[in-house]
Amino acid sequence: MKKLALITGATSGIGRATALRLAEAGYAIIATGRRAERLASLKAEIEAAGGSCSTLTFDVRSEEEVRRHLEPLERVDLLVNNAGLAAGLEHIDRGDTRDWDAMIDTNIKGLLYVTRVITPKMVAAGTGHVINLGSIAGTEPYENGAVYCATKHAVHAISQSMRADLLSAGIKVTEIRPGMVETEFSEVRFHGDRERAAAVYEGVEPLTGADIAEAIAWVAQLPTHMNVNEMVLMPSQQAGSYYTYRKKQ
Ligand code: NDP
Ligand code: 8X3
């Protein structure tokens, strides 16, 4: 029987790449996100390559939607809590509280709602693995990023507590903490301003969604007795939130 991997935020970037990579590794994929047409094209791509994929379209910010879509699942072997966003890049006195709500509701509360439904199934099965997408922002707060960094600090804390909570049930918890990955992340952060988003990666060869997916696939397929608690990944031109070496174009 194929192992089942549930991936939130599989319509783009790291989540989409992870769905493709795990399908290639033999997992049956349950891909989720809000954009149904993107999920349909991911499903078609996985199935064309001989894999198996089902899709669930919902917003992780709604506890009711999360419960309605995920409670019926009988089994989940691997949960990748990936759905998330940064909205805005602004000093605290000028931040938009709607952006703050979106980040807190998605990155913290959404991750918790999904986890609350899926982990009891893992506990009942006596096995499972939860992989949370944190960030270097989860330990290195930076100027203009108070709320995004706070949400990723929360993911960092939640991941550590979850690991302890689920230890005796035989469930692994891993936090993947990337630096700069070129996805739709910056375009979303800048509310669709593509020029500003492109400038983030100027003079740098950033990581790709596929790079992170490779790490996730490796972590997910380790022997039962071995867990990666956390993994920090950056482009080789980055050394932290404040240290990026940009080559002159
Ligand atoms: P993308 O913007 O490319 O992808 C984000 C995904 O999250 C999309 O599939 C989107 O799907 C989903 N999503 C966002 N909001 C919701 C919601 N309310 N309900 C359901 N799904 C939602 O960004 P990345 O792939 O880069 O981001 C993935 C994760 O990686 C995030 O948690 C991010 O914080 C983290 N990360 C990213 C880094 C980077 O530099 N790119 C670095 C470190 C961490 P849809 O819009 O269809 O709902
Ligand atoms: C995304 C990376 O540096 O923009 O989590 O916070 S950063």
Tab-separated table of C-alpha atoms and ligand atoms in Angstrom:
chain	number	residue	atom	x	y	z
A	1	MET	CA	0.000	0.000	0.000
A	2	LYS	CA	1.296	3.463	-0.916
A	3	LYS	CA	2.032	5.896	1.909
A	4	LEU	CA	-0.279	8.935	1.965
A	5	ALA	CA	1.187	12.445	2.037
A	6	LEU	CA	-1.051	15.445	2.717
A	7	ILE	CA	0.504	18.710	1.566
A	8	THR	CA	-1.063	22.094	2.322
A	9	GLY	CA	-0.373	24.938	-0.098
A	10	ALA	CA	0.381	22.635	-3.020
A	11	THR	CA	-0.745	25.086	-5.714
A	12	SER	CA	2.604	26.863	-5.905
A	13	GLY	CA	6.266	27.012	-4.930
A	14	ILE	CA	7.583	24.657	-2.259
A	15	GLY	CA	4.273	22.826	-1.771
A	16	ARG	CA	3.797	22.071	-5.466
A	17	ALA	CA	7.400	20.913	-5.863
A	18	THR	CA	7.036	18.733	-2.764
A	19	ALA	CA	3.885	17.084	-4.128
A	20	LEU	CA	5.699	16.250	-7.378
A	21	ARG	CA	8.816	14.973	-5.602
A	22	LEU	CA	6.912	12.822	-3.090
A	23	ALA	CA	4.726	11.383	-5.866
A	24	GLU	CA	7.935	10.445	-7.689
A	25	ALA	CA	9.109	8.763	-4.459
A	26	GLY	CA	5.952	6.608	-4.464
A	27	TYR	CA	3.632	8.487	-2.105
A	28	ALA	CA	-0.064	8.914	-2.897
A	29	ILE	CA	-0.590	12.664	-2.691
A	30	ILE	CA	-3.437	14.668	-1.172
A	31	ALA	CA	-2.794	18.177	-2.460
A	32	THR	CA	-4.595	21.145	-0.895
A	33	GLY	CA	-4.894	24.883	-1.470
A	34	ARG	CA	-7.483	27.500	-2.413
A	35	ARG	CA	-6.920	27.598	-6.198
A	36	ALA	CA	-8.821	24.611	-7.595
A	37	GLU	CA	-7.569	24.972	-11.175
A	38	ARG	CA	-3.946	24.858	-9.983
A	39	LEU	CA	-4.692	21.711	-7.985
A	40	ALA	CA	-6.318	20.125	-11.054
A	41	SER	CA	-3.217	20.787	-13.168
A	42	LEU	CA	-0.936	19.361	-10.440
A	43	LYS	CA	-3.109	16.238	-10.235
A	44	ALA	CA	-2.962	15.835	-14.035
A	45	GLU	CA	0.842	16.203	-14.005
A	46	ILE	CA	1.279	13.612	-11.243
A	47	GLU	CA	-1.111	11.151	-12.866
A	48	ALA	CA	0.509	11.585	-16.291
A	49	ALA	CA	3.784	10.485	-14.653
A	50	GLY	CA	2.070	7.367	-13.239
A	51	GLY	CA	1.512	8.719	-9.723
A	52	SER	CA	-1.597	9.082	-7.625
A	53	CYS	CA	-3.086	12.393	-6.453
A	54	SER	CA	-6.349	13.623	-4.973
A	55	THR	CA	-7.129	17.260	-4.264
A	56	LEU	CA	-8.997	19.211	-1.587
A	57	THR	CA	-9.823	22.877	-2.099
A	58	PHE	CA	-10.130	24.870	1.117
A	59	ASP	CA	-8.785	27.803	3.073
A	60	VAL	CA	-6.681	26.796	6.092
A	61	ARG	CA	-7.859	29.944	7.918
A	62	SER	CA	-11.337	28.445	8.301
A	63	GLU	CA	-11.481	25.829	11.042
A	64	GLU	CA	-14.866	24.702	9.713
A	65	GLU	CA	-13.472	24.143	6.186
A	66	VAL	CA	-10.400	22.367	7.548
A	67	ARG	CA	-12.535	20.000	9.631
A	68	ARG	CA	-15.039	19.350	6.846
A	69	HIS	CA	-12.336	18.421	4.329
A	70	LEU	CA	-9.826	16.613	6.522
A	71	GLU	CA	-11.883	14.767	9.132
A	72	PRO	CA	-13.131	12.171	6.573
A	73	LEU	CA	-9.555	11.117	5.715
A	74	GLU	CA	-8.913	7.666	7.108
A	75	ARG	CA	-5.142	7.791	7.191
A	76	VAL	CA	-2.310	10.247	6.652
A	77	ASP	CA	1.278	9.015	6.933
A	78	LEU	CA	2.981	12.319	6.218
A	79	LEU	CA	1.621	15.829	6.785
A	80	VAL	CA	3.531	18.718	5.222
A	81	ASN	CA	2.252	21.923	6.859
A	82	ASN	CA	3.435	24.247	4.117
A	83	ALA	CA	0.601	26.743	3.397
A	84	GLY	CA	1.758	30.183	4.420
A	85	LEU	CA	2.588	33.686	3.339
A	86	ALA	CA	4.257	36.962	4.094
A	87	ALA	CA	2.064	40.019	3.462
A	88	GLY	CA	3.738	43.424	3.426
A	89	LEU	CA	7.242	44.542	4.414
A	90	GLU	CA	6.814	47.584	6.589
A	91	HIS	CA	7.846	49.207	9.855
A	92	ILE	CA	5.550	48.306	12.755
A	93	ASP	CA	4.056	51.821	12.967
A	94	ARG	CA	2.964	51.636	9.328
A	95	GLY	CA	1.924	47.988	8.970
A	96	ASP	CA	-1.499	47.060	7.595
A	97	THR	CA	-3.437	45.125	10.214
A	98	ARG	CA	-5.233	43.182	7.440
A	99	ASP	CA	-1.814	41.816	6.392
A	100	TRP	CA	-1.081	40.923	10.024
A	101	ASP	CA	-4.374	39.048	10.340
A	102	ALA	CA	-3.730	37.128	7.097
A	103	MET	CA	-0.278	35.995	8.282
A	104	ILE	CA	-1.346	35.079	11.819
A	105	ASP	CA	-4.504	33.313	10.634
A	106	THR	CA	-2.684	31.304	7.938
A	107	ASN	CA	0.809	30.643	9.273
A	108	ILE	CA	-0.144	29.940	12.884
A	109	LYS	CA	-3.858	29.230	13.233
A	110	GLY	CA	-4.193	27.422	9.881
A	111	LEU	CA	-1.225	25.179	10.668
A	112	LEU	CA	-2.767	24.419	14.070
A	113	TYR	CA	-6.245	23.662	12.682
A	114	VAL	CA	-4.794	21.169	10.166
A	115	THR	CA	-2.531	19.612	12.783
A	116	ARG	CA	-5.409	19.251	15.248
A	117	VAL	CA	-7.398	17.150	12.766
A	118	ILE	CA	-4.558	15.031	11.393
A	119	THR	CA	-2.435	14.195	14.452
A	120	PRO	CA	-5.154	12.186	16.289
A	121	LYS	CA	-5.308	9.936	13.212
A	122	MET	CA	-1.534	9.458	13.449
A	123	VAL	CA	-1.730	8.793	17.193
A	124	ALA	CA	-4.421	6.162	16.589
A	125	ALA	CA	-2.240	4.559	13.895
A	126	GLY	CA	0.839	4.697	16.142
A	127	THR	CA	2.921	6.191	13.359
A	128	GLY	CA	3.264	9.342	11.289
A	129	HIS	CA	5.463	12.301	10.417
A	130	VAL	CA	4.641	16.013	10.492
A	131	ILE	CA	6.889	18.392	8.572
A	132	ASN	CA	6.340	22.094	9.322
A	133	LEU	CA	7.609	24.856	7.053
A	134	GLY	CA	9.326	27.338	9.323
A	135	SER	CA	11.896	29.854	8.121
A	136	ILE	CA	15.158	31.475	9.079
A	137	ALA	CA	12.737	34.255	10.122
A	138	GLY	CA	11.725	31.885	12.931
A	139	THR	CA	14.947	32.589	14.794
A	140	GLU	CA	16.292	35.757	13.106
A	141	PRO	CA	13.796	38.609	13.234
A	142	TYR	CA	14.527	41.402	10.761
A	143	GLU	CA	13.502	45.041	10.237
A	144	ASN	CA	10.080	45.438	8.565
A	145	GLY	CA	9.198	41.818	9.262
A	146	ALA	CA	7.821	41.851	12.817
A	147	VAL	CA	4.617	39.938	12.192
A	148	TYR	CA	5.902	37.471	9.573
A	149	CYS	CA	8.902	36.754	11.815
A	150	ALA	CA	6.579	36.355	14.817
A	151	THR	CA	4.494	33.784	12.932
A	152	LYS	CA	7.595	31.791	12.027
A	153	HIS	CA	8.862	32.066	15.631
A	154	ALA	CA	5.504	30.533	16.542
A	155	VAL	CA	6.043	27.697	14.049
A	156	HIS	CA	9.480	27.135	15.599
A	157	ALA	CA	7.990	26.912	19.124
A	158	ILE	CA	5.007	24.815	18.033
A	159	SER	CA	7.314	22.364	16.228
A	160	GLN	CA	9.439	21.844	19.347
A	161	SER	CA	6.432	21.348	21.632
A	162	MET	CA	4.678	19.095	19.114
A	163	ARG	CA	7.765	16.900	18.929
A	164	ALA	CA	7.617	16.386	22.690
A	165	ASP	CA	3.826	15.901	22.711
A	166	LEU	CA	3.897	13.238	19.998
A	167	LEU	CA	7.088	11.470	21.031
A	168	SER	CA	5.460	8.595	22.899
A	169	ALA	CA	3.034	8.004	20.014
A	170	GLY	CA	5.933	7.328	17.639
A	171	ILE	CA	5.262	10.397	15.487
A	172	LYS	CA	8.165	12.360	14.079
A	173	VAL	CA	8.118	16.154	13.826
A	174	THR	CA	10.525	18.025	11.577
A	175	GLU	CA	10.832	21.758	11.008
A	176	ILE	CA	12.264	22.821	7.649
A	177	ARG	CA	13.648	26.367	7.895
A	178	PRO	CA	14.643	27.842	4.537
A	179	GLY	CA	16.206	31.174	3.710
A	180	MET	CA	15.655	32.685	0.273
A	181	VAL	CA	13.578	30.470	-2.051
A	182	GLU	CA	12.280	31.910	-5.329
A	183	THR	CA	8.574	31.055	-5.503
A	184	GLU	CA	5.464	33.266	-5.562
A	185	PHE	CA	6.368	34.233	-1.973
A	186	SER	CA	7.720	37.734	-2.744
A	187	GLU	CA	5.004	38.494	-5.294
A	188	VAL	CA	2.429	37.667	-2.602
A	189	ARG	CA	4.364	39.670	0.004
A	190	PHE	CA	4.332	42.733	-2.290
A	191	HIS	CA	0.676	42.282	-3.246
A	192	GLY	CA	1.370	41.407	-6.892
A	193	ASP	CA	4.226	43.887	-7.557
A	194	ARG	CA	6.409	41.641	-9.751
A	195	GLU	CA	9.197	44.177	-10.205
A	196	ARG	CA	9.667	44.591	-6.466
A	197	ALA	CA	9.475	40.828	-6.031
A	198	ALA	CA	12.167	40.219	-8.685
A	199	ALA	CA	14.492	42.709	-6.933
A	200	VAL	CA	14.600	40.429	-3.870
A	201	TYR	CA	16.593	37.867	-5.891
A	202	GLU	CA	18.840	40.321	-7.802
A	203	GLY	CA	22.445	39.146	-7.998
A	204	VAL	CA	21.657	35.940	-6.091
A	205	GLU	CA	21.006	32.398	-7.178
A	206	PRO	CA	18.177	31.591	-4.759
A	207	LEU	CA	16.986	28.163	-3.717
A	208	THR	CA	14.063	26.734	-5.677
A	209	GLY	CA	10.954	24.919	-4.533
A	210	ALA	CA	12.522	21.759	-5.955
A	211	ASP	CA	15.598	22.211	-3.708
A	212	ILE	CA	13.383	22.293	-0.614
A	213	ALA	CA	11.296	19.393	-1.912
A	214	GLU	CA	14.471	17.323	-2.247
A	215	ALA	CA	15.272	17.962	1.423
A	216	ILE	CA	11.714	17.122	2.472
A	217	ALA	CA	11.761	13.867	0.480
A	218	TRP	CA	15.053	12.867	2.116
A	219	VAL	CA	13.819	13.668	5.627
A	220	ALA	CA	10.524	11.836	5.027
A	221	GLN	CA	12.202	8.631	3.896
A	222	LEU	CA	14.706	8.157	6.703
A	223	PRO	CA	14.513	4.947	8.736
A	224	THR	CA	11.917	4.869	11.546
A	225	HIS	CA	14.509	5.297	14.316
A	226	MET	CA	16.015	8.447	12.762
A	227	ASN	CA	14.534	11.960	12.730
A	228	VAL	CA	15.734	15.345	11.557
A	229	ASN	CA	14.416	17.760	14.177
A	230	GLU	CA	15.146	20.826	12.111
A	231	MET	CA	16.949	21.688	8.931
A	232	VAL	CA	18.154	25.162	7.911
A	233	LEU	CA	18.719	25.639	4.179
A	234	MET	CA	20.013	28.740	2.414
A	235	PRO	CA	21.430	29.664	-0.968
A	236	SER	CA	25.214	29.606	-0.775
A	237	GLN	CA	25.132	33.398	-1.284
A	238	GLN	CA	23.152	33.867	1.951
A	239	ALA	CA	24.394	33.506	5.518
A	240	GLY	CA	21.348	34.774	7.411
A	241	SER	CA	18.525	37.313	7.323
A	242	TYR	CA	21.006	40.205	7.207
A	243	TYR	CA	23.789	38.638	5.157
A	244	THR	CA	23.339	38.178	1.414
A	245	TYR	CA	26.190	38.468	-1.073
A	246	ARG	CA	24.863	39.921	-4.341
A	247	LYS	CA	26.959	39.659	-7.498
A	248	LYS	CA	26.944	42.820	-9.604
A	249	GLN	CA	24.825	42.175	-12.736
B	1	NDP	P1	4.071	30.442	-2.506
B	1	NDP	O1	3.380	31.757	-2.418
B	1	NDP	O2	4.659	30.056	-3.811
B	1	NDP	O3	3.092	29.272	-2.017
B	1	NDP	C1	2.291	29.426	-0.888
B	1	NDP	C2	1.240	28.332	-0.848
B	1	NDP	O4	0.452	28.506	0.338
B	1	NDP	C3	0.295	28.377	-2.034
B	1	NDP	O5	0.081	27.072	-2.520
B	1	NDP	C4	-0.991	28.938	-1.445
B	1	NDP	O6	-2.118	28.355	-2.094
B	1	NDP	C5	-0.916	28.422	-0.001
B	1	NDP	N1	-1.751	29.229	0.877
B	1	NDP	C6	-1.566	30.528	1.251
B	1	NDP	N2	-2.589	30.955	2.009
B	1	NDP	C7	-3.447	29.893	2.132
B	1	NDP	C8	-4.695	29.696	2.787
B	1	NDP	N3	-5.267	30.683	3.477
B	1	NDP	N4	-5.299	28.489	2.688
B	1	NDP	C9	-4.717	27.489	1.996
B	1	NDP	N5	-3.540	27.604	1.355
B	1	NDP	C10	-2.921	28.793	1.410
B	1	NDP	O7	5.194	30.489	-1.365
B	1	NDP	P2	6.288	29.397	-0.874
B	1	NDP	O8	6.158	28.134	-1.614
B	1	NDP	O9	7.578	30.083	-0.863
B	1	NDP	O10	5.824	29.230	0.640
B	1	NDP	C11	5.526	27.985	1.238
B	1	NDP	C12	5.921	28.041	2.707
B	1	NDP	O11	7.327	28.186	2.810
B	1	NDP	C13	5.302	29.187	3.504
B	1	NDP	O12	4.919	28.702	4.768
B	1	NDP	C14	6.457	30.176	3.626
B	1	NDP	O13	6.338	30.992	4.768
B	1	NDP	C15	7.631	29.221	3.743
B	1	NDP	N6	8.936	29.797	3.419
B	1	NDP	C16	9.169	30.375	2.207
B	1	NDP	C17	10.415	30.907	1.922
B	1	NDP	C18	10.723	31.618	0.647
B	1	NDP	O14	11.733	32.354	0.585
B	1	NDP	N7	9.954	31.447	-0.409
B	1	NDP	C19	11.491	30.820	2.899
B	1	NDP	C20	11.122	30.220	4.154
B	1	NDP	C21	9.904	29.701	4.376
B	1	NDP	P3	-3.449	29.130	-2.546
B	1	NDP	O15	-3.078	30.570	-2.759
B	1	NDP	O16	-3.882	28.417	-3.792
B	1	NDP	O17	-4.384	28.906	-1.410
B	2	8X3	C1	11.022	33.543	4.022
B	2	8X3	C2	12.430	33.994	4.063
B	2	8X3	O1	13.985	35.862	4.763
B	2	8X3	O2	11.957	36.524	3.605
B	2	8X3	O3	10.641	32.947	5.210
B	2	8X3	O4	11.862	35.761	5.858
B	2	8X3	S1	12.538	35.622	4.607
